Each structure stands twice: as C-alpha cells, then as structure tokens.
Amino acid sequence: MLLIRCPYCGLRPEVEFSYGGEAHISRPEDPNALNDEEWGDFLFMRANQKGAFRERWVHTHGCRRWFNVLRDTSSHEIHATYEVGAPKPDVPGAAKPVRKPRARKSAKP
Amino acid sequence: MADITTDAKALRVSPLEVIGHRMVATSSPRVTINEIPFETQIGLRGDASKAAFNRAVKSALGVAPPKEACTAVEAGDRRILWLGPDEWLAVAPDDTGADLLGKLEGPVAKAGGAAIDLTANRTVIVVSGPDARGVLEKGCLHDLHPRAFPTGRVVGTLLAKSQIFLEKTGDKPETFRLYVRASFARHLAEWLIDAAAEFAA
C-alpha cells in the first residue's frame, strides 16, 4: 500500500484516497470552437506516462480535498504532493522537465 | 381512544438502540463500548483566517475553530473537530441544536461561511478502557499509540471499511469517540462487539 502525504492532513494510507487521473488538464475556454477530434482529445486522450507523472488524488475519507501528486508510474515513488494552484514541484534528479503529453491544440496547460 | 404520542423525542430511535444491550454485554473493565445517541452536530464551513468567522463561532460555542489540522478543541460539553482546511464539525449535547444553530447561522453566513445541522448524519460510539486501542487497531490503519495519536487528535479514516471520524478524548483510560454515519453504525457496532469479545473478562 502507498503512503500518500495529503497536503492538509499529512501522511495517510492509500485506502483513504481516490484517484483522479492526469493533473493540469484545463477545460477549453471555448468548447464550441473545437472540432470533434479536438474535443475528443480533451476528453479522452491522456499521456499514459512512464516515469514521473503529475496526477490528481482526493482524500476521500479524510479531509475530502483534491490535490496533485508527482508520482513515478514505474516505481510508485511519490516525489511530491502539492495543493491545487500551487507551483509545480520539479522532478528530483531529472535533467529535463516532465515530458509533455501529446500537444493539445485547444487546451492551454 | 388510545393516546397518540406527539412528542418527537419519545418516538425517535437511535441507530444503535436495537443492539445497545449487546454492546453493554460485551463491555468489560478492559474495554467498554457505548453509543451516545442524538448528539447535536453542526457542520461549519468558513475561512478561519477571517476574524468575523472565528468570532461568530466563538460567541456561540465558547471556543474558536481549531486551525491546526487534525485536532479538536473542547469547551465544557462542546467540542469542535477539524475536518478539513475550511470545514469543522461542532458537537454539543442533545437538545442544544436549535439554540446553537440560531446563534450560528446568521453571523457565520455574514462571515462568508455556512452552519448546517448535521445531527442525524452520524451517531457517536465511545470506545474506552485499557484495551480500547487494541480493539480499534484490528481494523484501523493509523498508528494509535499515544506518541503518534495524542489526546485531542481527530482523523477522518476507515475503520472496518466504514468511514469515520476518530477522535481521541482521553488517555487515562484511553478513550476514543467514533463518529459514524447512521447507515454504517450497525455494521461498525457489530464489528466492535466482535473485536472486543476477546478482551472480555
């Protein structure tokens, strides 16, 4: 079981949390301006990253707040957790920043 | 014609009334399990950095909401539990709800928050005694040792797969208050009875 550090409550067991998928995906500001493919990209296409990955979690059974986790998807190591809206922490020891998912024409990161 | 009781208090049934006698039967000097039914519970939302919000809560309950995460404060027979960065649960004895809510609603709303009566949402189970920790540790993933879980600490967590707020209210003997949703209360109480059986004299 993972131990996840909730930014509000501290270190807690994984069962208290629920997963929310990839983080930092903004809803397009003008959905009507998008064609079907772009809208499909926004809805369904995710990076499926191997390695350091920014994702959303919610402390369902604790404080019920959403926050972001920087987790390595191959080793499960959690590099950092941070509040929604807080600056993104860097990947420790990484020479280059987290690889961007495939470019979305509409959504700004 | 027979008298019809119109007194709602005489008619109400707490979630664990039907198995209260079994909780008593399982209790021993090592661990006791009791329900405290009908405790007034008021959900508080607001910004604790606002003086007006703190004042509103303090004037009604006698104490301001705790700012430190996962802590509870006590003022006489009232307590305020930290549930989240902008969320608290005020707990007071039965029968004080209407009065408290009257005092809280207006001033808290003016301070940009909300006070809502949640009394029927959860019931309170008190587990107390030298083996109380041993009983809870069978189904709780938290370290309940006093060095990690001192008196005054409150966490939202799972016990026997039920969501609870677990509050430690005393050290001698170790006493825990479990705030469990009414619909999960029976399951949790049955689980506690089973877990406590081995400690019975």
mmCIF file of C-alpha atoms in Angstrom:
data_model
loop_
_atom_site.group_PDB
_atom_site.id
_atom_site.type_symbol
_atom_site.label_atom_id
_atom_site.label_comp_id
_atom_site.label_asym_id
_atom_site.label_seq_id
_atom_site.Cartn_x
_atom_site.Cartn_y
_atom_site.Cartn_z
ATOM 1 C CA MET A 1 0.000 0.000 0.000
ATOM 2 C CA LEU A 2 1.189 3.504 -0.804
ATOM 3 C CA LEU A 3 1.563 6.120 1.870
ATOM 4 C CA ILE A 4 0.440 9.437 0.428
ATOM 5 C CA ARG A 5 1.140 12.770 2.047
ATOM 6 C CA CYS A 6 -2.064 14.789 1.953
ATOM 7 C CA PRO A 7 -1.024 18.464 1.863
ATOM 8 C CA TYR A 8 -3.573 19.138 4.606
ATOM 9 C CA CYS A 9 -3.604 16.023 6.830
ATOM 10 C CA GLY A 10 -0.109 14.559 6.477
ATOM 11 C CA LEU A 11 0.967 11.012 5.692
ATOM 12 C CA ARG A 12 -2.005 8.681 5.248
ATOM 13 C CA PRO A 13 -2.643 5.184 3.893
ATOM 14 C CA GLU A 14 -3.675 4.843 0.264
ATOM 15 C CA VAL A 15 -7.139 3.416 1.058
ATOM 16 C CA GLU A 16 -8.240 6.827 2.327
ATOM 17 C CA PHE A 17 -7.721 8.315 -1.142
ATOM 18 C CA SER A 18 -9.312 8.106 -4.559
ATOM 19 C CA TYR A 19 -7.540 8.590 -7.863
ATOM 20 C CA GLY A 20 -8.442 11.375 -10.256
ATOM 21 C CA GLY A 21 -6.283 10.822 -13.334
ATOM 22 C CA GLU A 22 -3.827 13.153 -15.000
ATOM 23 C CA ALA A 23 -3.472 16.617 -13.492
ATOM 24 C CA HIS A 24 -3.221 20.034 -15.098
ATOM 25 C CA ILE A 25 -5.695 19.426 -17.910
ATOM 26 C CA SER A 26 -7.647 22.616 -18.444
ATOM 27 C CA ARG A 27 -11.090 22.661 -19.918
ATOM 28 C CA PRO A 28 -11.005 24.532 -23.239
ATOM 29 C CA GLU A 29 -12.185 28.076 -22.798
ATOM 30 C CA ASP A 30 -14.457 27.949 -25.823
ATOM 31 C CA PRO A 31 -15.634 24.341 -26.365
ATOM 32 C CA ASN A 32 -17.793 25.434 -29.333
ATOM 33 C CA ALA A 33 -14.691 26.443 -31.257
ATOM 34 C CA LEU A 34 -13.354 22.886 -31.174
ATOM 35 C CA ASN A 35 -13.945 20.222 -33.772
ATOM 36 C CA ASP A 36 -14.863 16.690 -32.737
ATOM 37 C CA GLU A 37 -11.317 15.431 -32.790
ATOM 38 C CA GLU A 38 -10.043 18.236 -30.577
ATOM 39 C CA TRP A 39 -12.917 17.765 -28.155
ATOM 40 C CA GLY A 40 -12.235 14.019 -28.088
ATOM 41 C CA ASP A 41 -8.584 14.754 -27.361
ATOM 42 C CA PHE A 42 -9.545 16.920 -24.415
ATOM 43 C CA LEU A 43 -11.971 14.364 -23.054
ATOM 44 C CA PHE A 44 -10.142 11.116 -23.568
ATOM 45 C CA MET A 45 -6.503 11.431 -24.598
ATOM 46 C CA ARG A 46 -4.055 11.167 -21.711
ATOM 47 C CA ALA A 47 -0.276 10.957 -21.591
ATOM 48 C CA ASN A 48 -0.107 7.464 -20.003
ATOM 49 C CA GLN A 49 3.345 8.441 -18.894
ATOM 50 C CA LYS A 50 6.046 6.032 -17.846
ATOM 51 C CA GLY A 51 8.099 7.704 -15.128
ATOM 52 C CA ALA A 52 7.332 10.916 -13.290
ATOM 53 C CA PHE A 53 3.672 11.767 -13.723
ATOM 54 C CA ARG A 54 1.508 14.555 -12.308
ATOM 55 C CA GLU A 55 -1.850 13.243 -11.239
ATOM 56 C CA ARG A 56 -4.831 14.183 -9.114
ATOM 57 C CA TRP A 57 -5.898 12.492 -5.901
ATOM 58 C CA VAL A 58 -8.669 13.234 -3.443
ATOM 59 C CA HIS A 59 -8.547 12.474 0.269
ATOM 60 C CA THR A 60 -11.996 10.874 0.140
ATOM 61 C CA HIS A 61 -12.233 9.530 3.660
ATOM 62 C CA GLY A 62 -10.234 12.299 5.324
ATOM 63 C CA CYS A 63 -10.499 15.987 4.536
ATOM 64 C CA ARG A 64 -12.188 15.460 1.128
ATOM 65 C CA ARG A 65 -9.822 17.853 -0.649
ATOM 66 C CA TRP A 66 -8.328 17.410 -4.119
ATOM 67 C CA PHE A 67 -4.600 17.844 -4.579
ATOM 68 C CA ASN A 68 -1.826 16.902 -7.008
ATOM 69 C CA VAL A 69 0.760 14.169 -6.706
ATOM 70 C CA LEU A 70 4.023 13.795 -8.608
ATOM 71 C CA ARG A 71 4.450 10.026 -8.761
ATOM 72 C CA ASP A 72 6.732 7.733 -10.700
ATOM 73 C CA THR A 73 4.433 5.344 -12.525
ATOM 74 C CA SER A 74 7.066 2.628 -12.835
ATOM 75 C CA SER A 75 8.426 2.650 -9.284
ATOM 76 C CA HIS A 76 5.401 4.112 -7.429
ATOM 77 C CA GLU A 77 7.756 6.532 -5.734
ATOM 78 C CA ILE A 78 5.946 9.700 -4.755
ATOM 79 C CA HIS A 79 8.261 12.655 -5.318
ATOM 80 C CA ALA A 80 5.927 15.358 -4.065
ATOM 81 C CA THR A 81 2.348 16.282 -3.287
ATOM 82 C CA TYR A 82 1.079 19.813 -3.690
ATOM 83 C CA GLU A 83 -2.126 21.796 -3.393
ATOM 84 C CA VAL A 84 -4.218 22.658 -6.406
ATOM 85 C CA GLY A 85 -2.984 26.019 -7.692
ATOM 86 C CA ALA A 86 0.423 25.697 -6.034
ATOM 87 C CA PRO A 87 3.573 25.891 -8.194
ATOM 88 C CA LYS A 88 4.535 22.573 -9.762
ATOM 89 C CA PRO A 89 7.454 20.963 -7.953
ATOM 90 C CA ASP A 90 10.346 19.717 -10.074
ATOM 91 C CA VAL A 91 11.146 16.071 -10.558
ATOM 92 C CA PRO A 92 14.116 15.379 -8.271
ATOM 93 C CA GLY A 93 17.249 14.397 -10.148
ATOM 94 C CA ALA A 94 15.652 14.794 -13.569
ATOM 95 C CA ALA A 95 17.832 16.513 -16.134
ATOM 96 C CA LYS A 96 14.852 17.653 -18.173
ATOM 97 C CA PRO A 97 11.328 18.549 -17.179
ATOM 98 C CA VAL A 98 8.498 16.040 -17.323
ATOM 99 C CA ARG A 99 7.817 15.101 -20.923
ATOM 100 C CA LYS A 100 4.752 16.896 -22.160
ATOM 101 C CA PRO A 101 1.830 14.796 -23.336
ATOM 102 C CA ARG A 102 0.945 14.991 -26.992
ATOM 103 C CA ALA A 103 0.151 18.554 -27.920
ATOM 104 C CA ARG A 104 -3.426 19.633 -27.464
ATOM 105 C CA LYS A 105 -4.390 22.237 -29.965
ATOM 106 C CA SER A 106 -7.048 23.796 -27.803
ATOM 107 C CA ALA A 107 -6.304 23.446 -24.122
ATOM 108 C CA LYS A 108 -3.657 25.564 -22.522
ATOM 109 C CA PRO A 109 -1.649 23.674 -19.925
ATOM 110 C CA MET B 1 -59.134 6.110 22.009
ATOM 111 C CA ALA B 2 -55.565 5.493 22.952
ATOM 112 C CA ASP B 3 -53.293 8.423 23.457
ATOM 113 C CA ILE B 4 -51.205 9.270 20.471
ATOM 114 C CA THR B 5 -47.747 10.471 21.347
ATOM 115 C CA THR B 6 -46.886 13.637 19.532
ATOM 116 C CA ASP B 7 -43.632 14.189 21.369
ATOM 117 C CA ALA B 8 -40.981 13.552 18.734
ATOM 118 C CA LYS B 9 -38.351 12.919 21.392
ATOM 119 C CA ALA B 10 -40.263 9.985 22.791
ATOM 120 C CA LEU B 11 -40.623 8.456 19.344
ATOM 121 C CA ARG B 12 -37.126 8.748 17.961
ATOM 122 C CA VAL B 13 -34.855 5.713 17.804
ATOM 123 C CA SER B 14 -31.079 5.986 17.680
ATOM 124 C CA PRO B 15 -29.183 3.926 15.083
ATOM 125 C CA LEU B 16 -27.760 1.553 17.700
ATOM 126 C CA GLU B 17 -30.652 1.295 20.105
ATOM 127 C CA VAL B 18 -31.526 -2.189 18.902
ATOM 128 C CA ILE B 19 -28.101 -3.613 19.784
ATOM 129 C CA GLY B 20 -27.313 -1.371 22.743
ATOM 130 C CA HIS B 21 -27.769 -4.265 25.156
ATOM 131 C CA ARG B 22 -25.197 -6.328 23.244
ATOM 132 C CA MET B 23 -22.663 -3.503 23.402
ATOM 133 C CA VAL B 24 -23.203 -3.387 27.166
ATOM 134 C CA ALA B 25 -22.901 -7.171 27.434
ATOM 135 C CA THR B 26 -19.562 -7.156 25.599
ATOM 136 C CA SER B 27 -18.158 -4.337 27.690
ATOM 137 C CA SER B 28 -15.709 -5.273 30.428
ATOM 138 C CA PRO B 29 -13.267 -3.419 32.686
ATOM 139 C CA ARG B 30 -10.759 -3.772 29.834
ATOM 140 C CA VAL B 31 -12.909 -2.080 27.211
ATOM 141 C CA THR B 32 -16.361 -0.511 27.132
ATOM 142 C CA ILE B 33 -18.445 0.324 24.058
ATOM 143 C CA ASN B 34 -21.288 2.818 24.315
ATOM 144 C CA GLU B 35 -23.391 4.823 21.956
ATOM 145 C CA ILE B 36 -24.034 8.473 22.749
ATOM 146 C CA PRO B 37 -27.211 8.996 20.750
ATOM 147 C CA PHE B 38 -28.637 12.218 19.352
ATOM 148 C CA GLU B 39 -25.613 14.425 19.946
ATOM 149 C CA THR B 40 -26.079 17.762 18.254
ATOM 150 C CA GLN B 41 -23.727 18.068 15.284
ATOM 151 C CA ILE B 42 -23.345 21.205 13.234
ATOM 152 C CA GLY B 43 -21.227 21.382 10.109
ATOM 153 C CA LEU B 44 -19.246 24.599 9.852
ATOM 154 C CA ARG B 45 -17.704 25.909 6.657
ATOM 155 C CA GLY B 46 -15.754 29.117 6.511
ATOM 156 C CA ASP B 47 -12.457 30.888 6.307
ATOM 157 C CA ALA B 48 -10.614 30.582 9.623
ATOM 158 C CA SER B 49 -8.347 33.480 8.708
ATOM 159 C CA LYS B 50 -11.383 35.778 8.922
ATOM 160 C CA ALA B 51 -11.843 37.312 12.367
ATOM 161 C CA ALA B 52 -15.615 37.587 11.858
ATOM 162 C CA PHE B 53 -15.931 33.837 11.282
ATOM 163 C CA ASN B 54 -13.898 32.999 14.374
ATOM 164 C CA ARG B 55 -15.874 35.491 16.457
ATOM 165 C CA ALA B 56 -19.198 34.075 15.277
ATOM 166 C CA VAL B 57 -18.191 30.517 16.182
ATOM 167 C CA LYS B 58 -16.611 31.504 19.480
ATOM 168 C CA SER B 59 -19.579 33.518 20.683
ATOM 169 C CA ALA B 60 -21.932 30.574 20.056
ATOM 170 C CA LEU B 61 -19.746 27.657 21.158
ATOM 171 C CA GLY B 62 -17.326 29.287 23.576
ATOM 172 C CA VAL B 63 -14.298 28.372 21.525
ATOM 173 C CA ALA B 64 -12.927 29.256 18.094
ATOM 174 C CA PRO B 65 -12.479 26.518 15.465
ATOM 175 C CA PRO B 66 -9.058 24.837 15.678
ATOM 176 C CA LYS B 67 -6.644 25.953 12.955
ATOM 177 C CA GLU B 68 -4.210 23.111 13.337
ATOM 178 C CA ALA B 69 -5.036 20.183 11.070
ATOM 179 C CA CYS B 70 -6.457 17.006 12.616
ATOM 180 C CA THR B 71 -7.120 18.481 16.040
ATOM 181 C CA ALA B 72 -10.206 19.026 18.169
ATOM 182 C CA VAL B 73 -10.882 21.605 20.867
ATOM 183 C CA GLU B 74 -13.152 21.204 23.859
ATOM 184 C CA ALA B 75 -15.101 23.810 25.788
ATOM 185 C CA GLY B 76 -17.127 22.240 28.570
ATOM 186 C CA ASP B 77 -19.583 19.833 26.965
ATOM 187 C CA ARG B 78 -18.968 21.233 23.480
ATOM 188 C CA ARG B 79 -16.261 20.381 21.024
ATOM 189 C CA ILE B 80 -15.147 21.424 17.572
ATOM 190 C CA LEU B 81 -13.442 18.913 15.286
ATOM 191 C CA TRP B 82 -11.188 19.925 12.405
ATOM 192 C CA LEU B 83 -12.373 18.050 9.314
ATOM 193 C CA GLY B 84 -10.670 19.993 6.536
ATOM 194 C CA PRO B 85 -8.916 23.291 5.883
ATOM 195 C CA ASP B 86 -12.248 25.124 5.742
ATOM 196 C CA GLU B 87 -14.540 22.601 7.416
ATOM 197 C CA TRP B 88 -15.323 21.771 11.040
ATOM 198 C CA LEU B 89 -17.861 19.756 12.987
ATOM 199 C CA ALA B 90 -19.294 21.298 16.139
ATOM 200 C CA VAL B 91 -20.600 18.735 18.615
ATOM 201 C CA ALA B 92 -22.811 19.530 21.575
ATOM 202 C CA PRO B 93 -25.220 17.669 23.835
ATOM 203 C CA ASP B 94 -28.674 16.625 22.721
ATOM 204 C CA ASP B 95 -31.294 19.385 22.774
ATOM 205 C CA THR B 96 -28.900 22.255 22.132
ATOM 206 C CA GLY B 97 -29.171 22.154 18.346
ATOM 207 C CA ALA B 98 -31.915 24.694 17.735
ATOM 208 C CA ASP B 99 -30.354 27.172 20.137
ATOM 209 C CA LEU B 100 -26.844 26.788 18.692
ATOM 210 C CA LEU B 101 -27.990 26.915 15.119
ATOM 211 C CA GLY B 102 -29.963 30.083 15.845
ATOM 212 C CA LYS B 103 -26.808 31.692 17.203
ATOM 213 C CA LEU B 104 -24.514 30.417 14.451
ATOM 214 C CA GLU B 105 -26.419 30.632 11.184
ATOM 215 C CA GLY B 106 -26.677 34.383 10.732
ATOM 216 C CA PRO B 107 -23.238 35.506 11.933
ATOM 217 C CA VAL B 108 -21.412 32.655 10.156
ATOM 218 C CA ALA B 109 -23.244 33.377 6.892
ATOM 219 C CA LYS B 110 -22.326 37.059 7.223
ATOM 220 C CA ALA B 111 -18.694 35.994 7.529
ATOM 221 C CA GLY B 112 -18.974 34.136 4.224
ATOM 222 C CA GLY B 113 -19.426 30.674 5.739
ATOM 223 C CA ALA B 114 -22.236 28.260 6.493
ATOM 224 C CA ALA B 115 -23.583 26.414 9.522
ATOM 225 C CA ILE B 116 -25.763 23.394 8.825
ATOM 226 C CA ASP B 117 -27.477 20.975 11.187
ATOM 227 C CA LEU B 118 -25.977 17.510 10.565
ATOM 228 C CA THR B 119 -27.225 15.871 13.747
ATOM 229 C CA ALA B 120 -28.940 12.959 12.035
ATOM 230 C CA ASN B 121 -25.960 12.197 9.806
ATOM 231 C CA ARG B 122 -23.757 10.430 12.335
ATOM 232 C CA THR B 123 -24.004 8.798 15.708
ATOM 233 C CA VAL B 124 -21.228 8.649 18.287
ATOM 234 C CA ILE B 125 -19.717 5.445 19.642
ATOM 235 C CA VAL B 126 -17.355 5.753 22.595
ATOM 236 C CA VAL B 127 -14.718 3.044 22.977
ATOM 237 C CA SER B 128 -12.881 3.324 26.263
ATOM 238 C CA GLY B 129 -10.605 1.316 28.528
ATOM 239 C CA PRO B 130 -7.064 -0.042 28.683
ATOM 240 C CA ASP B 131 -7.731 -2.254 25.651
ATOM 241 C CA ALA B 132 -9.688 0.295 23.590
ATOM 242 C CA ARG B 133 -6.672 0.859 21.386
ATOM 243 C CA GLY B 134 -6.226 -2.880 20.913
ATOM 244 C CA VAL B 135 -9.793 -3.183 19.658
ATOM 245 C CA LEU B 136 -9.512 -0.305 17.189
ATOM 246 C CA GLU B 137 -6.119 -1.406 15.912
ATOM 247 C CA LYS B 138 -7.724 -4.531 14.497
ATOM 248 C CA GLY B 139 -9.384 -2.507 11.755
ATOM 249 C CA CYS B 140 -7.689 0.883 11.616
ATOM 250 C CA LEU B 141 -4.546 1.658 9.633
ATOM 251 C CA HIS B 142 -3.496 4.573 11.818
ATOM 252 C CA ASP B 143 -0.812 4.358 14.469
ATOM 253 C CA LEU B 144 -2.927 4.821 17.587
ATOM 254 C CA HIS B 145 -0.030 4.752 20.052
ATOM 255 C CA PRO B 146 -0.206 7.847 22.300
ATOM 256 C CA ARG B 147 3.071 9.182 20.892
ATOM 257 C CA ALA B 148 1.521 9.297 17.409
ATOM 258 C CA PHE B 149 -2.119 9.799 18.360
ATOM 259 C CA PRO B 150 -2.335 12.090 21.389
ATOM 260 C CA THR B 151 -5.494 13.259 23.115
ATOM 261 C CA GLY B 152 -7.200 15.921 21.009
ATOM 262 C CA ARG B 153 -6.287 14.367 17.683
ATOM 263 C CA VAL B 154 -9.069 13.676 15.176
ATOM 264 C CA VAL B 155 -8.736 11.977 11.811
ATOM 265 C CA GLY B 156 -11.154 11.064 9.073
ATOM 266 C CA THR B 157 -10.341 7.487 8.181
ATOM 267 C CA LEU B 158 -11.696 3.991 7.675
ATOM 268 C CA LEU B 159 -12.475 1.530 10.432
ATOM 269 C CA ALA B 160 -13.667 -1.879 9.333
ATOM 270 C CA LYS B 161 -14.202 -0.304 5.893
ATOM 271 C CA SER B 162 -16.604 2.307 7.275
ATOM 272 C CA GLN B 163 -15.755 5.979 7.034
ATOM 273 C CA ILE B 164 -15.477 7.504 10.499
ATOM 274 C CA PHE B 165 -14.060 10.487 12.272
ATOM 275 C CA LEU B 166 -11.878 9.089 15.019
ATOM 276 C CA GLU B 167 -11.252 11.417 17.937
ATOM 277 C CA LYS B 168 -9.117 10.662 20.954
ATOM 278 C CA THR B 169 -10.577 12.312 24.019
ATOM 279 C CA GLY B 170 -8.618 10.861 26.916
ATOM 280 C CA ASP B 171 -5.513 8.979 27.993
ATOM 281 C CA LYS B 172 -6.448 7.513 31.350
ATOM 282 C CA PRO B 173 -8.092 5.296 30.368
ATOM 283 C CA GLU B 174 -7.644 5.646 26.632
ATOM 284 C CA THR B 175 -10.937 6.894 25.211
ATOM 285 C CA PHE B 176 -11.923 7.275 21.581
ATOM 286 C CA ARG B 177 -15.038 8.782 20.065
ATOM 287 C CA LEU B 178 -16.116 7.317 16.723
ATOM 288 C CA TYR B 179 -18.421 9.444 14.573
ATOM 289 C CA VAL B 180 -20.036 7.034 12.163
ATOM 290 C CA ARG B 181 -22.770 7.556 9.582
ATOM 291 C CA ALA B 182 -26.121 6.273 10.776
ATOM 292 C CA SER B 183 -26.389 3.720 7.976
ATOM 293 C CA PHE B 184 -22.941 2.266 8.811
ATOM 294 C CA ALA B 185 -23.414 2.354 12.576
ATOM 295 C CA ARG B 186 -24.954 -1.072 12.966
ATOM 296 C CA HIS B 187 -22.204 -2.735 10.922
ATOM 297 C CA LEU B 188 -19.474 -0.933 12.839
ATOM 298 C CA ALA B 189 -21.034 -1.724 16.214
ATOM 299 C CA GLU B 190 -21.299 -5.409 15.297
ATOM 300 C CA TRP B 191 -17.671 -5.337 14.250
ATOM 301 C CA LEU B 192 -16.654 -3.649 17.524
ATOM 302 C CA ILE B 193 -18.581 -6.199 19.577
ATOM 303 C CA ASP B 194 -16.766 -8.986 17.779
ATOM 304 C CA ALA B 195 -13.379 -7.276 18.095
ATOM 305 C CA ALA B 196 -13.879 -6.587 21.806
ATOM 306 C CA ALA B 197 -15.036 -10.101 22.672
ATOM 307 C CA GLU B 198 -11.558 -11.442 23.355
ATOM 308 C CA PHE B 199 -10.913 -8.716 25.937
ATOM 309 C CA ALA B 200 -13.998 -9.597 27.980
ATOM 310 C CA ALA B 201 -13.189 -10.950 31.402
#
